[in-house]
């Protein structure tokens, strides 16, 4: 009897234009206009594809961030970027195997538009599209869409659930073999192969059918990002990949068990959902080289930007009354649960290394609250292996500190180490994103006589 193939990690690259580090745009190697530079993205996608990454991921906000102008005007985050689906469409023609995943918010979009665009991308890319189904994180999007205030958390997820129900319903509008395009008989499609959704719900009314044929993957892969109970309820039903942001092994394992438990409650097997925590690696051939890379990035970070980001990740604390060169304060007001955890981490960091507010801000803001791991390829691979084998991750969404250098370091030093350990592929298993992720192609609910999912 032959052994079962070894379970391997799935890897995504989070393609924040100039990189994950808040000062990445100032790095000497950086393409400062990366957000609107197609050659830059083509290089990233092709390099990730050569390394056999599962997917490239583009996040999205449909607004310019709100922050004090002095900080905003010194940061490259979400101020001058391509619209992600337009960019992925262009990338689909300069790549052939890597998955193409983008955020499209369920808060400020129409489901018909989203269904149509991702279906088109799936055709263009021959089965490599993925939709990151989010509820908008930034309230600043609301006034761009005729609303004075953002939807509250619960309503956002109720809307997201109905939205996903409609999008998947529209993707089933046609049987796989609907379009006979028979020149002889003059029949373009088989009438029985067309299914009209006729959806009327709390938030949306969508008749259908979709004016795009069923796609190579049946449905583009559905991704979700977040961590709340509301998010998990939607994910249990729809998500096939989860992006999350735990900072410790324990937090990652707790989240992993919980969300897979939610999926099991919907009779889904654990391997139909891949959990990819974010990981921001800073790789050096030696510890000293890695530490020097961190120091260099910190030296490029303007203190005003660092304080603004620290304020945001701590839930909106106003630091204007604090001396930036005094010891890190231990009397900050409590805000949200998540930020309390970040605050405790900040205090611990300050205490253990005797740091000032400026030093904590530079350290924590640099990574924008993400899980940074600094070290040699072996140390980083050890950490990834521990999380993967320890039931905390099915792979990782890699957030290079800066492009292209941070990605090149990971690709040239860490990927070969993972491959040597048999933890990562040396060749793509399939041609579609689903095949590479090991996810089944969904059947069409009308063909399989399934009842459309109730809202
Ligand atoms: C890894 C990750 C990526 C995200 N990407 C986006 C994004 O591109 N656009 C967006 O509006 N929100 C994004 N979000 C925010 C989530 O959609 C969500 O609004 C936020 O996590 C709060 O919801 P929660 O309470 O369910 O976690 C992301 C969250 C995570 C963890």
CSV table of C-alpha atoms and ligand atoms in Angstrom, one decimal:
chain,number,residue,atom,x,y,z
A,1,UNK,CA,0.0,0.0,0.0
A,2,UNK,CA,1.3,3.5,-0.9
A,3,UNK,CA,1.3,6.2,1.8
A,4,UNK,CA,-1.2,9.0,1.6
A,5,UNK,CA,0.3,12.1,0.1
A,6,UNK,CA,1.7,14.5,2.8
A,7,UNK,CA,-0.6,17.4,3.6
A,8,UNK,CA,1.1,20.6,2.4
A,9,UNK,CA,0.7,24.3,3.2
A,10,UNK,CA,-1.3,26.7,1.0
A,11,UNK,CA,0.3,30.0,0.5
A,12,UNK,CA,-1.0,33.4,-0.6
A,13,UNK,CA,0.8,36.7,-1.0
A,14,UNK,CA,-1.0,39.8,0.3
A,15,UNK,CA,0.0,42.3,-2.4
A,16,UNK,CA,-0.4,45.6,-0.5
A,17,UNK,CA,1.1,47.9,-3.2
A,18,UNK,CA,4.5,48.8,-1.8
A,19,UNK,CA,4.4,46.2,1.0
A,20,UNK,CA,3.0,45.5,4.4
A,21,UNK,CA,5.3,47.8,6.3
A,22,UNK,CA,3.9,51.3,6.8
A,23,UNK,CA,7.2,52.9,5.5
A,24,UNK,CA,7.7,50.4,2.7
A,25,UNK,CA,7.1,53.0,0.0
A,26,UNK,CA,10.2,54.9,1.2
A,27,UNK,CA,12.4,51.8,1.0
A,28,UNK,CA,15.3,52.4,-1.6
A,29,UNK,CA,14.1,49.3,-3.6
A,30,UNK,CA,10.4,50.3,-3.5
A,31,UNK,CA,8.4,51.3,-6.5
A,32,UNK,CA,6.8,54.4,-4.8
A,33,UNK,CA,4.0,54.5,-7.4
A,34,UNK,CA,3.3,50.8,-7.0
A,35,UNK,CA,-0.5,51.3,-6.5
A,36,UNK,CA,-0.9,52.3,-10.1
A,37,UNK,CA,2.1,50.6,-11.7
A,38,UNK,CA,1.1,47.5,-13.7
A,39,UNK,CA,4.7,46.3,-14.4
A,40,UNK,CA,5.2,46.3,-10.6
A,41,UNK,CA,2.2,44.0,-10.0
A,42,UNK,CA,3.1,41.8,-12.9
A,43,UNK,CA,6.6,41.2,-11.4
A,44,UNK,CA,5.1,40.3,-8.0
A,45,UNK,CA,2.5,37.9,-9.5
A,46,UNK,CA,5.0,36.2,-11.8
A,47,UNK,CA,7.6,35.9,-9.0
A,48,UNK,CA,4.9,34.3,-6.7
A,49,UNK,CA,3.8,32.0,-9.5
A,50,UNK,CA,7.4,30.8,-10.1
A,51,UNK,CA,7.5,30.0,-6.4
A,52,UNK,CA,4.2,28.0,-6.8
A,53,UNK,CA,2.1,30.2,-4.5
A,54,UNK,CA,-1.6,29.4,-4.5
A,55,UNK,CA,-2.8,32.9,-4.9
A,56,UNK,CA,-2.1,36.6,-5.0
A,57,UNK,CA,-4.5,38.6,-2.8
A,58,UNK,CA,-5.6,42.3,-3.3
A,59,UNK,CA,-7.4,43.9,-0.4
A,60,UNK,CA,-9.7,46.9,-1.1
A,61,UNK,CA,-11.2,49.9,0.5
A,62,UNK,CA,-13.6,52.1,-1.5
A,63,UNK,CA,-12.5,55.4,-0.1
A,64,UNK,CA,-9.4,57.3,1.0
A,65,UNK,CA,-8.7,56.5,4.7
A,66,UNK,CA,-9.7,59.1,7.3
A,67,UNK,CA,-6.7,60.4,9.3
A,68,UNK,CA,-5.2,63.7,10.3
A,69,UNK,CA,-3.7,65.2,7.1
A,70,UNK,CA,-0.2,65.4,8.5
A,71,UNK,CA,-0.2,61.5,8.9
A,72,UNK,CA,-2.3,60.7,5.9
A,73,UNK,CA,-0.1,62.6,3.5
A,74,UNK,CA,2.9,60.7,4.7
A,75,UNK,CA,1.4,57.2,4.2
A,76,UNK,CA,0.8,55.2,1.0
A,77,UNK,CA,-1.9,53.0,2.4
A,78,UNK,CA,-5.1,53.0,0.3
A,79,UNK,CA,-4.8,56.5,-1.2
A,80,UNK,CA,-3.8,55.9,-4.9
A,81,UNK,CA,-4.5,52.3,-6.0
A,82,UNK,CA,-5.9,50.3,-8.9
A,83,UNK,CA,-9.4,49.0,-8.5
A,84,UNK,CA,-8.6,45.3,-7.8
A,85,UNK,CA,-10.7,43.4,-10.3
A,86,UNK,CA,-9.5,45.6,-13.1
A,87,UNK,CA,-5.9,44.9,-12.0
A,88,UNK,CA,-6.5,41.1,-11.7
A,89,UNK,CA,-8.1,41.0,-15.1
A,90,UNK,CA,-4.8,42.4,-16.5
A,91,UNK,CA,-2.7,40.0,-14.4
A,92,UNK,CA,-4.7,37.1,-15.7
A,93,UNK,CA,-3.1,37.5,-19.1
A,94,UNK,CA,0.5,37.6,-17.8
A,95,UNK,CA,0.2,34.6,-15.4
A,96,UNK,CA,-1.1,31.1,-16.0
A,97,UNK,CA,-1.4,29.2,-12.8
A,98,UNK,CA,-1.5,31.4,-9.7
A,99,UNK,CA,-5.0,32.2,-8.2
A,100,UNK,CA,-6.3,35.7,-8.4
A,101,UNK,CA,-8.2,36.9,-5.3
A,102,UNK,CA,-9.6,40.3,-4.6
A,103,UNK,CA,-11.8,41.9,-2.0
A,104,UNK,CA,-15.3,43.1,-3.0
A,105,UNK,CA,-17.3,44.5,-0.1
A,106,UNK,CA,-20.9,43.3,0.5
A,107,UNK,CA,-21.6,46.6,2.2
A,108,UNK,CA,-21.2,49.0,-0.8
A,109,UNK,CA,-21.8,46.8,-3.9
A,110,UNK,CA,-24.7,45.2,-5.7
A,111,UNK,CA,-24.6,41.4,-5.8
A,112,UNK,CA,-25.3,41.2,-9.5
A,113,UNK,CA,-22.2,43.3,-10.3
A,114,UNK,CA,-20.0,41.2,-8.0
A,115,UNK,CA,-21.3,37.9,-9.4
A,116,UNK,CA,-20.8,39.1,-12.9
A,117,UNK,CA,-17.3,40.5,-12.4
A,118,UNK,CA,-15.9,37.5,-10.6
A,119,UNK,CA,-17.5,35.1,-13.1
A,120,UNK,CA,-15.9,37.1,-15.9
A,121,UNK,CA,-12.5,36.9,-14.1
A,122,UNK,CA,-12.9,33.2,-13.7
A,123,UNK,CA,-13.4,32.8,-17.5
A,124,UNK,CA,-10.6,35.2,-18.4
A,125,UNK,CA,-8.2,33.4,-16.1
A,126,UNK,CA,-9.5,29.9,-16.9
A,127,UNK,CA,-10.5,29.1,-13.4
A,128,UNK,CA,-8.3,31.1,-11.1
A,129,UNK,CA,-10.6,33.7,-9.6
A,130,UNK,CA,-11.4,34.1,-5.9
A,131,UNK,CA,-13.7,36.5,-4.1
A,132,UNK,CA,-12.8,37.9,-0.7
A,133,UNK,CA,-16.3,38.5,0.7
A,134,UNK,CA,-15.9,41.1,3.3
A,135,UNK,CA,-18.1,43.6,5.2
A,136,UNK,CA,-16.5,47.0,4.8
A,137,UNK,CA,-14.1,47.8,7.6
A,138,UNK,CA,-14.0,51.5,7.0
A,139,UNK,CA,-17.0,53.7,7.8
A,140,UNK,CA,-15.4,56.4,5.5
A,141,UNK,CA,-16.9,54.4,2.6
A,142,UNK,CA,-20.5,55.2,3.6
A,143,UNK,CA,-20.6,58.8,2.3
A,144,UNK,CA,-19.3,57.6,-1.1
A,145,UNK,CA,-22.4,55.5,-1.5
A,146,UNK,CA,-25.2,57.9,-0.4
A,147,UNK,CA,-25.2,57.0,3.4
A,148,UNK,CA,-24.2,59.3,6.3
A,149,UNK,CA,-23.3,56.4,8.6
A,150,UNK,CA,-21.8,52.9,8.1
A,151,UNK,CA,-24.0,49.9,8.7
A,152,UNK,CA,-23.6,48.5,12.2
A,153,UNK,CA,-21.7,45.2,12.6
A,154,UNK,CA,-24.7,42.9,12.9
A,155,UNK,CA,-26.5,44.5,9.9
A,156,UNK,CA,-23.3,44.3,7.8
A,157,UNK,CA,-23.2,40.5,8.3
A,158,UNK,CA,-26.9,40.0,7.7
A,159,UNK,CA,-26.5,41.8,4.5
A,160,UNK,CA,-23.3,39.8,3.7
A,161,UNK,CA,-25.2,36.6,4.1
A,162,UNK,CA,-28.0,37.6,1.8
A,163,UNK,CA,-25.5,39.0,-0.6
A,164,UNK,CA,-23.5,35.7,-0.8
A,165,UNK,CA,-26.8,33.7,-1.2
A,166,UNK,CA,-27.6,35.8,-4.3
A,167,UNK,CA,-24.1,35.8,-5.8
A,168,UNK,CA,-23.9,32.0,-5.6
A,169,UNK,CA,-27.4,31.7,-6.9
A,170,UNK,CA,-26.5,33.8,-9.9
A,171,UNK,CA,-23.4,31.7,-10.5
A,172,UNK,CA,-25.8,28.8,-10.9
A,173,UNK,CA,-27.9,30.6,-13.6
A,174,UNK,CA,-26.7,28.3,-16.3
A,175,UNK,CA,-26.0,24.6,-16.5
A,176,UNK,CA,-22.3,23.9,-17.4
A,177,UNK,CA,-23.3,22.7,-20.9
A,178,UNK,CA,-26.0,25.3,-21.5
A,179,UNK,CA,-24.3,27.0,-24.4
A,180,UNK,CA,-24.5,24.6,-27.4
A,181,UNK,CA,-23.8,27.4,-29.9
A,182,UNK,CA,-25.0,25.1,-32.7
A,183,UNK,CA,-24.6,26.9,-35.9
A,184,UNK,CA,-26.3,24.1,-37.8
A,185,UNK,CA,-29.6,24.2,-35.9
A,186,UNK,CA,-29.4,27.8,-35.0
A,187,UNK,CA,-29.7,27.1,-31.2
A,188,UNK,CA,-27.3,29.2,-29.1
A,189,UNK,CA,-28.3,27.7,-25.7
A,190,UNK,CA,-30.6,25.0,-24.4
A,191,UNK,CA,-33.7,26.6,-22.9
A,192,UNK,CA,-34.0,24.2,-19.9
A,193,UNK,CA,-30.4,25.0,-18.9
A,194,UNK,CA,-31.3,28.5,-17.9
A,195,UNK,CA,-32.4,29.2,-14.3
A,196,UNK,CA,-33.9,32.5,-13.0
A,197,UNK,CA,-33.1,33.3,-9.4
A,198,UNK,CA,-36.2,35.5,-8.6
A,199,UNK,CA,-34.7,36.6,-5.2
A,200,UNK,CA,-36.7,39.0,-3.0
A,201,UNK,CA,-35.1,39.5,0.5
A,202,UNK,CA,-34.6,41.9,3.3
A,203,UNK,CA,-31.9,43.9,1.6
A,204,UNK,CA,-31.9,43.0,-2.1
A,205,UNK,CA,-34.3,42.1,-4.9
A,206,UNK,CA,-32.5,40.4,-7.8
A,207,UNK,CA,-34.3,38.6,-10.6
A,208,UNK,CA,-31.5,37.1,-12.6
A,209,UNK,CA,-30.3,35.2,-14.5
A,210,UNK,CA,-26.7,36.2,-14.7
A,211,UNK,CA,-25.5,37.2,-18.2
A,212,UNK,CA,-22.3,35.2,-17.9
A,213,UNK,CA,-22.0,31.4,-18.6
A,214,UNK,CA,-21.2,29.1,-15.6
A,215,UNK,CA,-17.5,29.4,-14.9
A,216,UNK,CA,-14.6,27.0,-15.2
A,217,UNK,CA,-14.6,26.6,-11.4
A,218,UNK,CA,-18.4,26.4,-11.2
A,219,UNK,CA,-18.1,29.1,-8.6
A,220,UNK,CA,-15.0,31.3,-8.1
A,221,UNK,CA,-13.4,30.4,-4.7
A,222,UNK,CA,-15.1,32.2,-1.8
A,223,UNK,CA,-12.7,33.7,0.8
A,224,UNK,CA,-13.6,35.6,4.0
A,225,UNK,CA,-11.5,37.7,6.3
A,226,UNK,CA,-12.2,38.7,9.9
A,227,UNK,CA,-12.8,37.0,13.2
A,228,UNK,CA,-16.1,37.8,14.9
A,229,UNK,CA,-19.0,35.4,15.7
A,230,UNK,CA,-21.1,37.1,13.0
A,231,UNK,CA,-18.4,36.6,10.5
A,232,UNK,CA,-18.0,32.9,11.4
A,233,UNK,CA,-21.8,32.3,10.9
A,234,UNK,CA,-21.5,33.5,7.3
A,235,UNK,CA,-18.2,31.7,6.8
A,236,UNK,CA,-19.6,28.4,8.1
A,237,UNK,CA,-21.9,28.4,5.1
A,238,UNK,CA,-19.9,30.0,2.3
A,239,UNK,CA,-16.2,30.4,3.0
A,240,UNK,CA,-13.7,28.1,1.5
A,241,UNK,CA,-10.6,30.1,2.5
A,242,UNK,CA,-10.3,32.2,5.7
A,243,UNK,CA,-7.8,35.1,6.1
A,244,UNK,CA,-7.3,35.9,9.8
A,245,UNK,CA,-4.8,37.9,11.8
A,246,UNK,CA,-4.0,36.0,15.1
A,247,UNK,CA,-0.8,37.1,16.8
A,248,UNK,CA,0.1,34.0,18.7
A,249,UNK,CA,0.0,30.2,18.2
A,250,UNK,CA,-2.7,29.8,21.0
A,251,UNK,CA,-4.9,32.5,19.4
A,252,UNK,CA,-4.5,30.9,16.0
A,253,UNK,CA,-5.4,27.4,17.3
A,254,UNK,CA,-8.4,28.6,19.2
A,255,UNK,CA,-9.7,30.4,16.1
A,256,UNK,CA,-8.9,27.4,13.9
A,257,UNK,CA,-10.9,25.0,16.1
A,258,UNK,CA,-13.7,27.4,16.5
A,259,UNK,CA,-14.3,28.3,12.8
A,260,UNK,CA,-13.9,24.6,11.7
A,261,UNK,CA,-16.4,23.7,14.4
A,262,UNK,CA,-18.8,26.2,12.8
A,263,UNK,CA,-18.3,24.6,9.4
A,264,UNK,CA,-18.9,21.1,10.9
A,265,UNK,CA,-22.2,22.4,12.3
A,266,UNK,CA,-23.2,22.9,8.6
A,267,UNK,CA,-22.1,19.3,7.9
A,268,UNK,CA,-19.0,20.4,6.1
A,269,UNK,CA,-15.8,18.4,6.4
A,270,UNK,CA,-12.8,20.3,7.9
A,271,UNK,CA,-10.8,20.2,4.7
A,272,UNK,CA,-13.4,22.2,2.7
A,273,UNK,CA,-12.2,25.3,4.6
A,274,UNK,CA,-8.6,26.4,4.5
A,275,UNK,CA,-7.4,28.7,7.3
A,276,UNK,CA,-4.6,31.1,6.3
A,277,UNK,CA,-3.4,33.4,9.1
A,278,UNK,CA,-1.5,36.5,8.0
A,279,UNK,CA,2.3,36.3,8.4
A,280,UNK,CA,4.7,39.2,7.9
A,281,UNK,CA,8.2,37.6,7.6
A,282,UNK,CA,11.4,39.6,7.7
A,283,UNK,CA,14.1,37.2,6.5
A,284,UNK,CA,17.9,37.4,6.9
A,285,UNK,CA,20.7,35.0,6.3
A,286,UNK,CA,21.6,35.6,10.0
A,287,UNK,CA,19.6,37.0,13.0
A,288,UNK,CA,21.7,40.2,12.7
A,289,UNK,CA,20.8,40.7,9.1
A,290,UNK,CA,17.1,40.3,9.8
A,291,UNK,CA,17.3,42.7,12.7
A,292,UNK,CA,19.1,45.2,10.5
A,293,UNK,CA,16.2,45.0,8.0
A,294,UNK,CA,13.7,45.8,10.7
A,295,UNK,CA,15.9,48.7,12.0
A,296,UNK,CA,16.1,50.1,8.5
A,297,UNK,CA,12.4,50.0,8.0
A,298,UNK,CA,11.8,51.6,11.4
A,299,UNK,CA,14.2,54.4,10.5
A,300,UNK,CA,12.1,55.2,7.5
A,301,UNK,CA,8.9,55.5,9.5
A,302,UNK,CA,7.8,59.0,10.3
A,303,UNK,CA,6.7,59.3,14.0
A,304,UNK,CA,3.5,61.1,13.1
A,305,UNK,CA,2.5,58.1,10.9
A,306,UNK,CA,3.6,55.6,13.6
A,307,UNK,CA,1.5,57.3,16.2
A,308,UNK,CA,-1.5,57.5,14.0
A,309,UNK,CA,-1.3,53.8,13.1
A,310,UNK,CA,-0.8,52.9,16.8
A,311,UNK,CA,-3.8,54.9,17.7
A,312,UNK,CA,-5.9,53.1,15.1
A,313,UNK,CA,-4.8,49.6,16.1
A,314,UNK,CA,-5.5,50.5,19.7
A,315,UNK,CA,-9.1,51.4,18.8
A,316,UNK,CA,-8.7,55.2,18.3
A,317,UNK,CA,-6.7,56.5,21.3
A,318,UNK,CA,-5.8,60.2,21.1
A,319,UNK,CA,-2.0,60.5,21.8
A,320,UNK,CA,-2.0,64.3,21.5
A,321,UNK,CA,-1.5,64.9,25.3
A,322,UNK,CA,1.3,62.4,25.6
A,323,UNK,CA,5.1,63.0,25.5
A,324,UNK,CA,6.4,60.8,22.6
A,325,UNK,CA,9.8,60.4,24.3
A,326,UNK,CA,8.5,59.5,27.7
A,327,UNK,CA,8.1,55.9,28.8
A,328,UNK,CA,5.1,54.1,27.2
A,329,UNK,CA,2.0,55.1,29.2
A,330,UNK,CA,0.2,52.5,31.3
A,331,UNK,CA,-2.9,54.5,31.8
A,332,UNK,CA,-4.5,54.5,28.3
A,333,UNK,CA,-8.3,54.4,28.2
A,334,UNK,CA,-9.9,51.0,27.5
A,335,UNK,CA,-11.5,50.7,24.1
A,336,UNK,CA,-12.5,47.5,22.3
A,337,UNK,CA,-11.7,43.9,23.2
A,338,UNK,CA,-9.4,43.4,20.3
A,339,UNK,CA,-7.5,46.6,21.1
A,340,UNK,CA,-7.2,45.7,24.7
A,341,UNK,CA,-5.2,42.7,23.6
A,342,UNK,CA,-3.0,44.9,21.4
A,343,UNK,CA,-2.6,47.3,24.3
A,344,UNK,CA,-1.5,44.5,26.6
A,345,UNK,CA,1.0,43.4,23.9
A,346,UNK,CA,2.3,47.0,23.6
A,347,UNK,CA,2.7,47.2,27.4
A,348,UNK,CA,4.5,43.9,27.6
A,349,UNK,CA,6.8,45.1,24.8
A,350,UNK,CA,7.5,48.4,26.5
A,351,UNK,CA,8.1,46.8,29.9
A,352,UNK,CA,10.4,44.0,28.6
A,353,UNK,CA,12.7,46.4,26.6
A,354,UNK,CA,12.1,49.6,28.5
A,355,UNK,CA,10.7,51.5,25.5
A,356,UNK,CA,9.2,55.0,25.0
A,357,UNK,CA,6.0,55.7,23.3
A,358,UNK,CA,7.9,56.6,20.1
A,359,UNK,CA,9.8,53.3,20.2
A,360,UNK,CA,6.6,51.3,20.8
A,361,UNK,CA,4.8,53.2,18.0
A,362,UNK,CA,7.6,52.6,15.5
A,363,UNK,CA,7.7,48.9,16.3
A,364,UNK,CA,4.0,48.2,16.4
A,365,UNK,CA,2.8,50.5,13.7
A,366,UNK,CA,5.5,49.3,11.2
A,367,UNK,CA,3.7,46.0,10.9
A,368,UNK,CA,0.2,47.6,11.1
A,369,UNK,CA,-0.8,45.1,13.9
A,370,UNK,CA,0.2,42.0,11.9
A,371,UNK,CA,2.1,39.0,13.1
A,372,UNK,CA,5.7,39.7,12.3
A,373,UNK,CA,8.3,37.0,12.4
A,374,UNK,CA,11.9,38.1,12.1
A,375,UNK,CA,14.8,35.6,11.6
A,376,UNK,CA,16.6,33.2,9.4
A,377,UNK,CA,14.9,31.0,6.9
A,378,UNK,CA,15.1,28.0,9.3
A,379,UNK,CA,13.6,30.0,12.2
A,380,UNK,CA,10.7,31.2,10.0
A,381,UNK,CA,10.1,27.7,8.5
A,382,UNK,CA,10.1,26.3,12.1
A,383,UNK,CA,7.4,28.7,13.2
A,384,UNK,CA,5.3,27.9,10.1
A,385,UNK,CA,5.7,24.2,10.6
A,386,UNK,CA,4.7,24.5,14.2
A,387,UNK,CA,1.5,26.3,13.4
A,388,UNK,CA,0.7,24.0,10.4
A,389,UNK,CA,1.4,20.7,12.2
A,390,UNK,CA,0.0,22.0,15.5
A,391,UNK,CA,-3.6,22.5,14.1
A,392,UNK,CA,-3.4,26.3,13.9
A,393,UNK,CA,-3.2,26.9,10.2
A,394,UNK,CA,-3.7,25.2,6.8
A,395,UNK,CA,-1.1,27.6,5.3
A,396,UNK,CA,-0.4,31.3,5.4
A,397,UNK,CA,-1.1,34.6,3.7
A,398,UNK,CA,2.3,36.1,3.4
A,399,UNK,CA,2.7,39.9,3.9
A,400,UNK,CA,6.1,40.9,2.6
A,401,UNK,CA,7.5,44.0,4.4
A,402,UNK,CA,8.2,45.6,1.1
A,403,UNK,CA,8.2,44.7,-2.6
A,404,UNK,CA,10.0,43.3,-4.4
A,405,UNK,CA,12.8,42.7,-1.8
A,406,UNK,CA,10.6,41.3,1.0
A,407,UNK,CA,8.9,38.8,-1.3
A,408,UNK,CA,12.2,37.9,-3.0
A,409,UNK,CA,13.7,37.1,0.4
A,410,UNK,CA,10.8,34.8,1.2
A,411,UNK,CA,10.8,33.1,-2.2
A,412,UNK,CA,14.6,32.6,-2.4
A,413,UNK,CA,15.2,31.6,1.3
A,414,UNK,CA,12.0,30.3,3.0
A,415,UNK,CA,10.2,28.6,0.2
A,416,UNK,CA,13.1,26.2,-0.6
A,417,UNK,CA,13.3,25.3,3.1
A,418,UNK,CA,9.6,24.5,3.2
A,419,UNK,CA,9.9,22.4,0.1
A,420,UNK,CA,13.0,20.6,1.5
A,421,UNK,CA,10.8,19.6,4.5
A,422,UNK,CA,8.0,18.5,2.1
A,423,UNK,CA,5.7,21.1,3.5
A,424,UNK,CA,5.1,23.0,0.3
A,425,UNK,CA,4.7,22.0,-3.4
A,426,UNK,CA,7.4,22.0,-6.0
A,427,UNK,CA,4.8,22.0,-8.8
A,428,UNK,CA,1.2,23.0,-9.1
A,429,UNK,CA,-1.2,20.1,-8.7
A,430,UNK,CA,-3.8,21.5,-11.1
A,431,UNK,CA,-4.7,24.4,-13.4
A,432,UNK,CA,-7.5,26.0,-11.4
A,433,UNK,CA,-7.3,27.7,-8.0
A,434,UNK,CA,-9.8,25.1,-6.6
A,435,UNK,CA,-7.6,22.2,-7.8
A,436,UNK,CA,-4.5,23.7,-6.2
A,437,UNK,CA,-6.3,24.4,-3.0
A,438,UNK,CA,-7.8,20.9,-3.0
A,439,UNK,CA,-11.4,22.2,-3.1
A,440,UNK,CA,-14.2,20.4,-4.9
A,441,UNK,CA,-16.0,22.1,-7.8
A,442,UNK,CA,-19.5,22.9,-6.6
A,443,UNK,CA,-22.4,21.3,-8.4
A,444,UNK,CA,-25.1,23.4,-9.9
A,445,UNK,CA,-28.1,23.5,-7.4
A,446,UNK,CA,-30.6,23.3,-10.2
A,447,UNK,CA,-29.0,20.4,-11.9
A,448,UNK,CA,-28.5,18.5,-8.7
A,449,UNK,CA,-32.0,19.4,-7.5
A,450,UNK,CA,-30.7,21.2,-4.5
A,451,UNK,CA,-32.9,23.6,-2.7
A,452,UNK,CA,-31.5,27.1,-3.0
A,453,UNK,CA,-30.1,28.2,0.3
A,454,UNK,CA,-32.7,30.1,2.3
A,455,UNK,CA,-32.0,33.6,3.4
B,1,LIG,C1,-6.8,39.5,6.7
B,1,LIG,C2,-7.9,40.5,6.6
B,1,LIG,C3,-8.2,41.1,5.4
B,1,LIG,C4,-9.2,42.0,5.3
B,1,LIG,N1,-9.4,42.7,4.1
B,1,LIG,C5,-10.3,43.7,4.0
B,1,LIG,C6,-10.5,44.4,2.8
B,1,LIG,O1,-9.8,44.2,1.9
B,1,LIG,N2,-11.4,45.4,2.8
B,1,LIG,C7,-12.3,45.6,3.9
B,1,LIG,O2,-13.1,46.5,3.8
B,1,LIG,N3,-12.1,44.9,5.0
B,1,LIG,C8,-11.2,44.0,5.1
B,1,LIG,N4,-11.0,43.3,6.3
B,1,LIG,C9,-11.9,43.6,7.4
B,1,LIG,C10,-13.1,42.6,7.6
B,1,LIG,O3,-13.9,42.6,6.4
B,1,LIG,C11,-14.0,43.0,8.7
B,1,LIG,O4,-14.6,44.2,8.5
B,1,LIG,C12,-13.2,43.2,10.0
B,1,LIG,O5,-12.3,42.2,10.2
B,1,LIG,C13,-14.2,43.4,11.2
B,1,LIG,O6,-15.1,42.3,11.2
B,1,LIG,P1,-15.0,41.1,12.2
B,1,LIG,O7,-15.5,41.8,13.5
B,1,LIG,O8,-15.9,40.1,11.7
B,1,LIG,O9,-13.6,40.7,12.3
B,1,LIG,C14,-10.0,42.3,6.4
B,1,LIG,C15,-9.8,41.6,7.6
B,1,LIG,C16,-8.8,40.7,7.7
B,1,LIG,C17,-8.6,40.0,9.0
